[in-house]
CSV table of C-alpha atoms and ligand atoms in Angstrom, one decimal:
chain,number,residue,atom,x,y,z
X,1,MET,CA,-0.3,-91.2,61.2
X,2,THR,CA,2.9,-89.6,59.9
X,3,TYR,CA,3.3,-87.4,56.8
X,4,LYS,CA,6.1,-87.0,54.3
X,5,LYS,CA,7.5,-84.2,52.2
X,6,ASN,CA,5.1,-82.7,49.6
X,7,ASP,CA,1.9,-84.2,51.2
X,8,VAL,CA,-0.9,-81.7,51.0
X,9,LEU,CA,-3.6,-81.6,53.7
X,10,THR,CA,-6.2,-79.3,55.4
X,11,VAL,CA,-5.5,-78.1,58.9
X,12,THR,CA,-7.1,-75.7,61.4
X,13,ILE,CA,-4.7,-73.4,63.0
X,14,GLU,CA,-5.3,-73.5,66.9
X,15,ASP,CA,-2.3,-71.7,68.3
X,16,MET,CA,0.7,-69.5,67.4
X,17,GLY,CA,4.3,-70.2,68.3
X,18,HIS,CA,6.7,-67.6,69.7
X,19,ASP,CA,7.8,-66.5,66.3
X,20,GLY,CA,4.3,-65.9,65.1
X,21,GLU,CA,4.0,-69.1,63.1
X,22,GLY,CA,0.6,-70.9,63.1
X,23,ILE,CA,0.3,-74.3,64.8
X,24,GLY,CA,-2.3,-76.9,63.9
X,25,LYS,CA,-2.7,-80.5,64.8
X,26,THR,CA,-4.0,-83.5,63.0
X,27,GLU,CA,-4.4,-86.7,64.9
X,28,GLY,CA,-1.7,-85.7,67.4
X,29,TYR,CA,0.7,-84.7,64.7
X,30,THR,CA,1.7,-81.0,65.0
X,31,LEU,CA,2.2,-78.7,62.0
X,32,PHE,CA,4.0,-75.4,62.0
X,33,VAL,CA,2.8,-73.1,59.3
X,34,LYS,CA,4.3,-69.7,58.7
X,35,ASP,CA,1.8,-67.0,57.4
X,36,THR,CA,-1.1,-68.5,59.1
X,37,VAL,CA,-3.0,-67.2,62.2
X,38,ILE,CA,-5.2,-68.7,64.9
X,39,GLY,CA,-8.5,-69.6,63.5
X,40,ASP,CA,-7.5,-70.1,59.8
X,41,VAL,CA,-8.5,-73.3,58.1
X,42,ALA,CA,-5.7,-73.8,55.5
X,43,GLU,CA,-4.4,-76.1,52.8
X,44,VAL,CA,-0.8,-76.8,53.5
X,45,LYS,CA,2.0,-78.6,51.9
X,46,ILE,CA,4.6,-80.4,54.1
X,47,MET,CA,8.1,-79.2,53.5
X,48,LYS,CA,10.0,-80.9,56.3
X,49,ALA,CA,8.6,-83.9,58.2
X,50,LYS,CA,9.7,-85.3,61.5
X,51,LYS,CA,8.3,-88.2,63.6
X,52,TYR,CA,5.8,-86.1,65.6
X,53,TYR,CA,5.8,-82.7,63.8
X,54,ALA,CA,6.3,-81.0,60.5
X,55,TYR,CA,7.0,-77.6,58.9
X,56,ALA,CA,4.4,-76.9,56.2
X,57,ARG,CA,3.9,-74.2,53.7
X,58,LEU,CA,0.7,-72.3,53.3
X,59,MET,CA,-0.9,-73.1,50.0
X,60,LYS,CA,-4.3,-71.7,50.3
X,61,ILE,CA,-6.6,-70.2,53.0
X,62,ILE,CA,-9.8,-72.3,52.9
X,63,LYS,CA,-11.7,-70.4,55.6
X,64,PRO,CA,-10.0,-67.3,57.0
X,65,SER,CA,-9.7,-66.6,60.6
X,66,PRO,CA,-12.1,-64.0,62.1
X,67,HIS,CA,-8.9,-62.3,63.2
X,68,ARG,CA,-7.2,-62.2,59.8
X,69,VAL,CA,-6.8,-58.8,58.2
X,70,GLU,CA,-5.4,-57.6,55.0
X,71,PRO,CA,-1.7,-56.5,55.6
X,72,VAL,CA,-1.4,-52.7,54.8
X,73,CYS,CA,2.1,-53.3,53.4
X,74,PRO,CA,2.2,-55.1,50.0
X,75,VAL,CA,5.5,-56.8,50.9
X,76,ALA,CA,4.6,-57.9,54.4
X,77,ARG,CA,4.8,-61.6,53.7
X,78,ALA,CA,8.2,-61.6,52.0
X,79,CYS,CA,9.8,-59.0,54.2
X,80,GLY,CA,11.7,-60.0,57.4
X,81,GLY,CA,10.5,-57.1,59.4
X,82,CYS,CA,6.8,-57.8,60.4
X,83,GLN,CA,5.5,-61.2,61.3
X,84,LEU,CA,2.0,-60.4,62.4
X,85,GLN,CA,0.5,-57.9,60.0
X,86,MET,CA,-2.2,-60.3,58.9
X,87,LEU,CA,-3.5,-60.5,62.5
X,88,ASP,CA,-5.8,-57.7,63.8
X,89,TYR,CA,-4.0,-55.6,66.4
X,90,GLN,CA,-6.2,-56.6,69.4
X,91,GLU,CA,-5.4,-60.3,68.7
X,92,GLN,CA,-1.7,-59.4,68.4
X,93,LEU,CA,-1.9,-58.0,71.9
X,94,ARG,CA,-3.6,-61.1,73.1
X,95,PHE,CA,-0.9,-63.2,71.6
X,96,LYS,CA,1.9,-61.2,73.3
X,97,GLU,CA,0.1,-61.3,76.7
X,98,ASN,CA,-0.3,-65.1,76.3
X,99,LYS,CA,3.4,-65.5,75.4
X,100,ILE,CA,4.4,-63.7,78.5
X,101,ARG,CA,2.0,-65.7,80.7
X,102,ASN,CA,3.0,-69.1,79.2
X,103,ASN,CA,6.7,-68.4,79.8
X,104,LEU,CA,6.1,-67.4,83.4
X,105,GLN,CA,4.1,-70.6,83.9
X,106,ARG,CA,6.2,-73.0,81.9
X,107,ILE,CA,9.7,-71.7,82.6
X,108,GLY,CA,9.2,-69.8,85.9
X,109,GLY,CA,6.8,-72.3,87.5
X,110,PHE,CA,4.5,-69.5,88.5
X,111,THR,CA,0.9,-70.5,89.0
X,112,GLU,CA,-0.7,-67.2,90.1
X,113,ILE,CA,0.5,-64.4,87.9
X,114,PRO,CA,-0.5,-60.9,89.0
X,115,MET,CA,-0.9,-59.9,85.4
X,116,GLU,CA,-2.2,-56.4,84.3
X,117,PRO,CA,-3.6,-55.7,80.9
X,118,ILE,CA,-1.0,-55.2,78.3
X,119,VAL,CA,-0.3,-51.6,77.2
X,120,GLY,CA,-1.0,-51.4,73.5
X,121,MET,CA,-0.3,-48.7,71.0
X,122,GLU,CA,-3.0,-46.2,70.0
X,123,TYR,CA,-1.8,-46.5,66.3
X,124,PRO,CA,0.4,-49.6,65.7
X,125,PHE,CA,2.1,-48.2,62.5
X,126,ARG,CA,4.6,-45.4,61.8
X,127,TYR,CA,6.0,-45.7,65.4
X,128,ARG,CA,9.7,-46.2,64.7
X,129,ASN,CA,12.1,-43.2,65.0
X,130,LYS,CA,15.0,-45.1,63.3
X,131,ALA,CA,15.4,-47.0,60.1
X,132,GLN,CA,18.5,-48.5,58.3
X,133,PHE,CA,17.9,-49.1,54.6
X,134,PRO,CA,20.4,-51.2,52.7
X,135,VAL,CA,21.2,-49.9,49.2
X,136,GLY,CA,22.1,-52.1,46.2
X,137,THR,CA,21.2,-52.8,42.6
X,138,ASP,CA,18.7,-55.1,41.1
X,139,LYS,CA,19.6,-57.6,38.3
X,140,ASN,CA,19.3,-54.9,35.6
X,141,GLY,CA,21.8,-52.6,37.5
X,142,LYS,CA,19.1,-50.2,38.8
X,143,LEU,CA,19.7,-48.7,42.2
X,144,ILE,CA,17.3,-50.1,44.8
X,145,THR,CA,16.7,-49.7,48.5
X,146,GLY,CA,14.4,-51.3,51.1
X,147,PHE,CA,14.6,-54.3,53.4
X,148,TYR,CA,16.2,-57.7,53.4
X,149,ALA,CA,13.7,-60.5,52.6
X,150,GLY,CA,13.2,-62.8,55.6
X,151,ARG,CA,16.4,-64.7,56.5
X,152,THR,CA,18.4,-63.4,53.4
X,153,HIS,CA,20.5,-60.6,52.3
X,154,GLN,CA,18.5,-59.9,49.3
X,155,ILE,CA,17.1,-56.4,49.1
X,156,MET,CA,13.4,-56.0,48.5
X,157,GLU,CA,12.6,-52.7,47.0
X,158,ASN,CA,10.4,-50.8,49.5
X,159,ARG,CA,10.8,-47.2,50.4
X,160,ASN,CA,7.6,-47.0,52.3
X,161,CYS,CA,7.9,-49.1,55.4
X,162,TYR,CA,4.7,-48.7,57.5
X,163,LEU,CA,6.6,-49.0,60.8
X,164,GLY,CA,8.7,-46.0,60.0
X,165,VAL,CA,7.8,-42.3,59.4
X,166,GLU,CA,6.5,-41.2,56.0
X,167,GLU,CA,9.3,-38.8,55.3
X,168,ASN,CA,11.7,-41.8,55.1
X,169,GLU,CA,10.4,-42.4,51.5
X,170,THR,CA,11.1,-38.7,50.6
X,171,ILE,CA,14.6,-38.8,51.9
X,172,LEU,CA,15.4,-42.2,50.2
X,173,ASN,CA,14.1,-40.8,46.9
X,174,LEU,CA,16.4,-37.7,47.3
X,175,ILE,CA,19.4,-39.9,48.1
X,176,LEU,CA,18.8,-42.4,45.2
X,177,SER,CA,18.3,-39.5,42.7
X,178,TRP,CA,21.5,-37.9,43.9
X,179,MET,CA,23.3,-41.2,43.4
X,180,GLU,CA,22.0,-41.5,39.9
X,181,GLU,CA,22.8,-37.9,39.0
X,182,CYS,CA,26.3,-38.0,40.5
X,183,GLY,CA,27.1,-41.6,39.3
X,184,VAL,CA,27.5,-42.8,42.9
X,185,THR,CA,27.7,-46.6,43.1
X,186,ALA,CA,25.9,-48.9,45.6
X,187,TYR,CA,28.0,-51.3,47.7
X,188,GLU,CA,27.9,-54.9,46.6
X,189,GLU,CA,28.2,-57.4,49.5
X,190,THR,CA,29.7,-60.2,47.3
X,191,THR,CA,32.5,-58.3,45.9
X,192,GLY,CA,33.1,-55.6,48.5
X,193,LYS,CA,33.0,-52.9,45.8
X,194,GLY,CA,30.8,-49.8,45.4
X,195,LEU,CA,30.3,-46.9,47.8
X,196,VAL,CA,26.8,-46.6,49.5
X,197,ARG,CA,26.0,-49.4,51.9
X,198,HIS,CA,23.2,-48.2,54.1
X,199,VAL,CA,21.1,-45.1,54.8
X,200,LEU,CA,20.4,-44.4,58.5
X,201,ILE,CA,17.5,-42.1,59.2
X,202,ARG,CA,16.5,-40.9,62.6
X,203,TYR,CA,13.7,-38.6,63.6
X,204,GLY,CA,13.1,-37.0,66.9
X,205,PHE,CA,9.4,-37.3,67.5
X,206,THR,CA,9.2,-34.4,69.9
X,207,SER,CA,11.9,-32.2,68.4
X,208,LYS,CA,10.8,-32.9,64.7
X,209,GLU,CA,14.6,-33.1,63.9
X,210,TYR,CA,15.9,-35.4,61.1
X,211,MET,CA,19.2,-37.0,61.0
X,212,VAL,CA,20.6,-38.7,57.9
X,213,CYS,CA,23.8,-40.8,57.9
X,214,LEU,CA,25.1,-42.5,54.8
X,215,VAL,CA,27.2,-45.6,55.6
X,216,ILE,CA,29.9,-45.7,52.9
X,217,ASN,CA,32.8,-48.0,51.8
X,218,GLY,CA,35.2,-45.1,51.3
X,219,LYS,CA,36.1,-41.7,52.6
X,220,LYS,CA,34.9,-39.3,50.0
X,221,LEU,CA,31.5,-38.6,48.5
X,222,PRO,CA,31.3,-37.3,45.0
X,223,GLY,CA,28.8,-34.5,44.8
X,224,GLU,CA,28.6,-34.0,48.5
X,225,GLU,CA,27.3,-30.4,48.1
X,226,LYS,CA,24.5,-31.7,45.8
X,227,LEU,CA,23.5,-34.2,48.3
X,228,ILE,CA,23.4,-31.6,51.1
X,229,GLN,CA,21.3,-29.2,49.0
X,230,LYS,CA,18.8,-32.0,48.3
X,231,LEU,CA,18.4,-33.2,51.8
X,232,CYS,CA,18.1,-29.7,53.1
X,233,THR,CA,14.8,-29.4,51.3
X,234,VAL,CA,13.4,-31.7,54.0
X,235,GLU,CA,11.7,-29.7,56.8
X,236,GLY,CA,13.5,-30.3,60.1
X,237,MET,CA,16.8,-31.6,58.6
X,238,THR,CA,19.3,-31.1,61.3
X,239,SER,CA,22.3,-33.5,60.8
X,240,ILE,CA,23.8,-35.0,57.8
X,241,SER,CA,26.9,-37.3,58.1
X,242,VAL,CA,28.7,-40.3,56.7
X,243,SER,CA,29.8,-43.3,58.7
X,244,ILE,CA,32.9,-45.0,57.1
X,245,ASN,CA,32.7,-48.8,57.0
X,246,ARG,CA,35.3,-50.5,54.7
X,247,GLU,CA,35.0,-53.9,56.3
X,248,GLN,CA,33.4,-56.8,54.5
X,249,THR,CA,30.9,-57.5,57.4
X,250,ASN,CA,27.3,-57.6,58.3
X,251,VAL,CA,27.8,-55.0,60.9
X,252,ILE,CA,26.0,-51.9,59.5
X,253,MET,CA,27.7,-48.9,61.0
X,254,GLY,CA,31.4,-48.0,60.8
X,255,ASN,CA,32.9,-46.2,63.8
X,256,THR,CA,34.3,-43.2,62.0
X,257,ILE,CA,31.6,-40.5,61.7
X,258,ARG,CA,32.1,-37.3,59.7
X,259,THR,CA,29.4,-34.6,59.9
X,260,LEU,CA,28.9,-33.2,56.4
X,261,TRP,CA,26.3,-30.5,57.4
X,262,GLY,CA,24.6,-29.2,60.5
X,263,SER,CA,24.9,-30.7,63.9
X,264,SER,CA,26.5,-34.0,64.9
X,265,TYR,CA,23.4,-35.1,66.7
X,266,ILE,CA,19.7,-34.5,67.0
X,267,THR,CA,17.9,-34.1,70.3
X,268,ASP,CA,14.7,-35.8,71.5
X,269,SER,CA,12.9,-36.1,74.7
X,270,ILE,CA,11.1,-38.8,76.7
X,271,GLY,CA,8.9,-37.1,79.3
X,272,GLU,CA,10.9,-34.3,80.8
X,273,VAL,CA,14.3,-35.6,80.0
X,274,GLN,CA,16.2,-34.6,76.9
X,275,TYR,CA,18.7,-36.8,75.0
X,276,GLN,CA,21.2,-36.0,72.4
X,277,ILE,CA,21.4,-38.7,69.9
X,278,SER,CA,24.4,-39.2,67.5
X,279,PRO,CA,24.5,-41.7,64.7
X,280,LEU,CA,26.1,-44.4,66.9
X,281,SER,CA,24.1,-43.9,70.0
X,282,PHE,CA,21.6,-46.5,71.2
X,283,TYR,CA,18.2,-45.0,71.7
X,284,GLN,CA,14.8,-46.6,72.1
X,285,VAL,CA,13.1,-46.9,68.8
X,286,ASN,CA,9.5,-46.4,69.8
X,287,PRO,CA,9.6,-43.2,71.9
X,288,VAL,CA,5.8,-43.1,72.6
X,289,GLN,CA,5.6,-46.6,74.1
X,290,THR,CA,9.0,-46.1,75.8
X,291,LYS,CA,7.5,-43.3,77.8
X,292,LYS,CA,4.7,-45.6,78.9
X,293,LEU,CA,7.3,-48.3,79.8
X,294,TYR,CA,9.4,-46.0,81.9
X,295,ASP,CA,6.4,-44.4,83.6
X,296,LEU,CA,5.4,-48.0,84.6
X,297,ALA,CA,8.9,-48.8,85.7
X,298,LEU,CA,8.8,-45.5,87.8
X,299,GLU,CA,5.5,-46.4,89.3
X,300,TYR,CA,6.8,-49.9,90.2
X,301,ALA,CA,9.9,-48.4,91.7
X,302,GLY,CA,7.6,-46.6,94.2
X,303,LEU,CA,10.1,-43.7,94.8
X,304,THR,CA,9.7,-41.1,97.4
X,305,GLY,CA,12.9,-39.1,96.9
X,306,GLU,CA,14.9,-41.0,99.7
X,307,GLU,CA,15.9,-44.0,97.8
X,308,THR,CA,19.3,-45.3,96.5
X,309,VAL,CA,18.5,-46.9,93.1
X,310,TRP,CA,20.7,-49.0,90.8
X,311,ASP,CA,19.8,-49.1,87.1
X,312,LEU,CA,21.7,-52.1,85.6
X,313,TYR,CA,22.2,-52.4,81.8
X,314,CYS,CA,21.5,-48.7,81.7
X,315,GLY,CA,22.4,-47.9,78.1
X,316,ILE,CA,22.6,-44.2,77.6
X,317,GLY,CA,21.1,-43.8,81.1
X,318,THR,CA,17.5,-43.4,79.8
X,319,ILE,CA,15.9,-45.1,82.8
X,320,SER,CA,18.4,-43.7,85.3
X,321,LEU,CA,17.8,-40.2,84.3
X,322,PHE,CA,14.1,-40.8,84.2
X,323,LEU,CA,14.3,-42.0,87.8
X,324,ALA,CA,16.8,-39.5,89.1
X,325,GLY,CA,14.3,-36.7,89.7
X,326,LYS,CA,12.4,-39.0,92.2
X,327,ALA,CA,15.3,-40.7,94.0
X,328,LYS,CA,18.1,-39.7,96.3
X,329,LYS,CA,20.8,-41.2,94.2
X,330,VAL,CA,20.9,-43.3,91.0
X,331,TYR,CA,23.8,-45.6,89.9
X,332,GLY,CA,23.8,-46.8,86.4
X,333,VAL,CA,26.0,-49.7,85.0
X,334,GLU,CA,26.5,-50.4,81.3
X,335,ILE,CA,29.1,-52.4,79.3
X,336,VAL,CA,29.5,-50.0,76.4
X,337,PRO,CA,31.8,-47.1,77.2
X,338,ASP,CA,30.4,-44.8,74.6
X,339,ALA,CA,26.9,-45.3,76.0
X,340,ILE,CA,28.2,-44.2,79.4
X,341,SER,CA,29.7,-41.1,77.8
X,342,ASP,CA,26.3,-40.3,76.4
X,343,ALA,CA,24.7,-41.0,79.8
X,344,LYS,CA,27.0,-38.6,81.5
X,345,ARG,CA,26.5,-35.9,78.9
X,346,ASN,CA,22.7,-36.3,79.0
X,347,ALA,CA,22.8,-36.1,82.8
X,348,SER,CA,24.6,-32.7,82.7
X,349,LEU,CA,22.3,-31.6,79.7
X,350,ASN,CA,19.3,-32.0,82.1
X,351,GLY,CA,21.0,-30.6,85.1
X,352,ILE,CA,20.9,-34.0,86.9
X,353,ASP,CA,23.7,-34.2,89.6
X,354,ASN,CA,22.5,-37.3,91.6
X,355,ALA,CA,23.3,-40.0,89.0
X,356,GLU,CA,26.6,-41.8,88.8
X,357,PHE,CA,27.6,-44.1,86.0
X,358,PHE,CA,30.0,-47.2,85.8
X,359,VAL,CA,31.4,-48.8,82.7
X,360,GLY,CA,31.6,-52.6,82.9
X,361,LYS,CA,29.6,-55.8,83.1
X,362,ALA,CA,26.8,-55.6,85.6
X,363,GLU,CA,27.8,-59.0,86.9
X,364,GLU,CA,31.3,-57.7,87.6
X,365,VAL,CA,30.6,-54.1,88.7
X,366,LEU,CA,28.0,-54.8,91.2
X,367,PRO,CA,29.8,-57.7,93.1
X,368,LYS,CA,33.0,-55.6,93.1
X,369,TYR,CA,31.1,-52.6,94.6
X,370,TYR,CA,29.5,-54.8,97.2
X,371,ALA,CA,32.9,-56.3,98.2
X,372,ASP,CA,34.7,-52.9,98.2
X,373,TYR,CA,31.9,-51.4,100.3
X,374,ALA,CA,32.3,-54.2,102.9
X,375,ALA,CA,36.1,-53.6,103.0
X,376,ASP,CA,35.7,-49.8,103.4
X,377,HIS,CA,32.9,-50.0,106.0
X,378,PRO,CA,33.6,-52.8,108.4
X,379,GLY,CA,30.5,-54.5,109.8
X,380,GLU,CA,28.3,-52.9,107.1
X,381,THR,CA,27.0,-54.1,103.8
X,382,ALA,CA,26.0,-52.2,100.7
X,383,HIS,CA,22.3,-51.7,100.4
X,384,ALA,CA,20.0,-50.7,97.6
X,385,ASP,CA,16.4,-49.6,98.0
X,386,VAL,CA,15.4,-50.3,94.5
X,387,ILE,CA,17.2,-52.2,91.7
X,388,VAL,CA,16.1,-51.9,88.1
X,389,VAL,CA,17.5,-54.3,85.5
X,390,ASP,CA,16.9,-54.1,81.7
X,391,PRO,CA,19.2,-56.8,80.2
X,392,PRO,CA,19.5,-57.8,76.7
X,393,ARG,CA,17.6,-61.0,75.5
X,394,LYS,CA,19.9,-63.4,77.3
X,395,GLY,CA,18.8,-62.0,80.7
X,396,CYS,CA,20.9,-61.8,83.8
X,397,GLU,CA,23.9,-63.9,85.0
X,398,GLU,CA,23.0,-65.9,88.1
X,399,SER,CA,26.0,-64.4,90.0
X,400,LEU,CA,24.4,-60.9,89.4
X,401,LEU,CA,21.1,-62.1,90.8
X,402,GLU,CA,22.9,-63.3,93.9
X,403,THR,CA,24.6,-59.9,94.5
X,404,MET,CA,21.2,-58.2,94.0
X,405,VAL,CA,19.7,-60.3,96.6
X,406,GLN,CA,22.6,-59.6,99.0
X,407,MET,CA,21.9,-55.9,98.7
X,408,GLN,CA,18.5,-56.5,100.0
X,409,PRO,CA,16.5,-54.1,97.9
X,410,ASP,CA,12.9,-53.7,99.0
X,411,ARG,CA,11.9,-53.7,95.3
X,412,ILE,CA,13.4,-55.1,92.1
X,413,VAL,CA,11.9,-53.8,88.8
X,414,TYR,CA,12.7,-56.1,85.9
X,415,VAL,CA,12.3,-54.7,82.4
X,416,SER,CA,12.6,-57.5,79.8
X,417,CYS,CA,12.6,-57.9,76.1
X,418,ASP,CA,12.6,-61.7,76.4
X,419,SER,CA,9.9,-63.2,78.7
X,420,ALA,CA,11.6,-66.7,78.6
X,421,THR,CA,14.9,-65.5,80.2
X,422,LEU,CA,12.8,-63.2,82.4
X,423,ALA,CA,10.8,-66.2,83.7
X,424,ARG,CA,14.1,-68.0,84.4
X,425,ASP,CA,15.5,-65.2,86.4
X,426,LEU,CA,12.4,-64.4,88.3
X,427,LYS,CA,12.3,-68.1,89.5
X,428,ILE,CA,15.8,-67.6,90.9
X,429,LEU,CA,14.8,-64.4,92.7
X,430,CYS,CA,11.7,-66.1,94.1
X,431,GLU,CA,13.8,-69.0,95.5
X,432,ARG,CA,15.8,-66.3,97.4
X,433,GLY,CA,13.1,-64.4,99.1
X,434,TYR,CA,11.4,-62.2,96.6
X,435,GLU,CA,7.7,-62.3,95.5
X,436,LEU,CA,6.1,-61.6,92.2
X,437,LYS,CA,3.9,-58.5,92.7
X,438,ARG,CA,3.0,-57.1,89.4
X,439,VAL,CA,3.5,-58.0,85.7
X,440,ARG,CA,2.6,-56.0,82.6
X,441,GLY,CA,3.4,-56.2,79.0
X,442,VAL,CA,4.1,-53.1,76.9
X,443,ASP,CA,3.9,-53.4,73.1
X,444,GLN,CA,6.8,-51.5,71.8
X,445,PHE,CA,6.9,-53.3,68.4
X,446,GLY,CA,3.4,-53.6,66.8
X,447,MET,CA,3.2,-56.0,63.9
X,448,THR,CA,6.2,-58.0,65.2
X,449,VAL,CA,6.3,-60.8,67.6
X,450,HIS,CA,8.4,-58.9,70.2
X,451,VAL,CA,7.1,-57.6,73.4
X,452,GLU,CA,8.5,-55.9,76.5
X,453,THR,CA,7.5,-56.9,80.0
X,454,VAL,CA,7.8,-54.9,83.3
X,455,VAL,CA,7.7,-56.8,86.5
X,456,LEU,CA,7.7,-55.7,90.2
X,457,MET,CA,9.2,-58.1,92.7
X,458,SER,CA,9.4,-57.2,96.4
X,459,ARG,CA,11.0,-58.9,99.4
X,460,ALA,CA,8.7,-61.4,100.9
X,461,ASP,CA,9.7,-60.4,104.5
X,462,LYS,CA,8.9,-56.8,103.9
X,463,LYS,CA,5.2,-56.3,103.9
B,501,LIG,N1,18.0,-49.4,79.8
B,501,LIG,C1,18.4,-48.9,78.6
B,501,LIG,C2,19.1,-50.0,77.6
B,501,LIG,C3,18.6,-51.4,77.8
B,501,LIG,S1,19.3,-52.4,76.4
B,501,LIG,C4,17.4,-48.2,77.9
B,501,LIG,O1,16.2,-48.3,78.3
B,501,LIG,O2,17.6,-47.4,76.9
B,501,LIG,C5,20.4,-53.4,77.3
B,501,LIG,C6,21.7,-52.8,77.4
B,501,LIG,O3,22.6,-53.7,78.3
B,501,LIG,C7,22.5,-52.4,76.3
B,501,LIG,O4,22.9,-51.1,76.3
B,501,LIG,C8,23.8,-53.3,76.3
B,501,LIG,O5,25.0,-52.7,75.8
B,501,LIG,C9,24.0,-53.5,77.8
B,501,LIG,N2,24.6,-54.8,78.3
B,501,LIG,C10,24.8,-55.9,77.6
B,501,LIG,N3,25.4,-56.8,78.4
B,501,LIG,C11,25.7,-56.2,79.5
B,501,LIG,C12,26.4,-56.6,80.7
B,501,LIG,N4,26.8,-57.8,81.0
B,501,LIG,N5,26.5,-55.6,81.6
B,501,LIG,C13,26.0,-54.4,81.5
B,501,LIG,N6,25.5,-54.0,80.4
B,501,LIG,C14,25.2,-54.8,79.5
């Protein structure tokens, strides 16, 4: 049986896809239905039909899943940010754990997976320390701010995102009232006119410091003093700046930063290590879960103080500095030069002198180090005791994995934000003498479909 566009039918949702969409089957025909969850019985309407599957739209829930909950956010369905708010949190964790397991089985070909229970959040809301709100106008010309509706650049008014801190709303109210009072315009994507594009707010969970950075399409801010006065009423305000972005682009931040008031950065810490964060710095957005993630990476690394450790894709050196206290020497490699400057500054801020950083692609820096070492030390090869990798979604280049294996680390700790590329890379490492020892999911992004995974591999000949 096949279906055609606009057919309406009833289906039971039996599974969920990687993007959180519900999956149901009728007589072998598969239906993908956004906004449904496992266990729902739903009336759906076919939007796009193929031979064996179709995309359908939720019309009516006939019998809700026992795991279905009322989203706390009134715009959850329309907003592009959360995909899983209507699923109870325990079930979200189960979904994420299954996603990791399925990828390791299907893509990695692993049959026995030493999986430990996923590390969930105590309270899966209000966890983000960073928010970027686009500013615009509605059809009546009124200033609005919020989030882009899913897959569009249309701003949905919402100043109270439940993933961010409550104070964001207060800060946005102050900024929009200042814009109204001082006649400051919002940027318009279509014409490239208007001044204020985005508001970036960062909050140090441990330091309780706030940073506000206005991204503007110009150099000057009318009523700058008034803005500062208003923002300084927020307890903990530490840094107020503008980022100048005059390009017609989707990139949010402009590279020129001018501090209007206070410090050019805020400080925050993860565990014992302090980090200075400026508007352009990369920093983990969920500091509470990041601490758990790094503790796990540290545990998997099994350091005694004698080890040489490489931290590939090190960003601002967060993991490197976290491991440095327990290792003899840590080398970090990162492609973004500014991040490496931050890493070096953070090392000296914390009095860490056994970490060294390289700018460049991991797949170029490590092979070059390996070759240079052999040239300088005839008859020897470069060795690492532990290698940690934390690549972006696309995972590691095969050539990098080759060099890692040549350096014969006893242990490889793989931190991944995409379990599909993780599975692909682990398969390669296993074919070259490594064994999968421990796997654990860490939920850094409650209410969304994303999940981090930490994996320990060790050399099969080293028991
Ligand atoms: N480990 C860090 C950051 C991980 S995010 C932390 O926990 O904070 C991944 C990092 O890899 C980013 O900083 C990105 O700039 C960097 N990156 C991307 N491609 C790279 C490559 N080919 N070589 C080295 N670093 C790369």
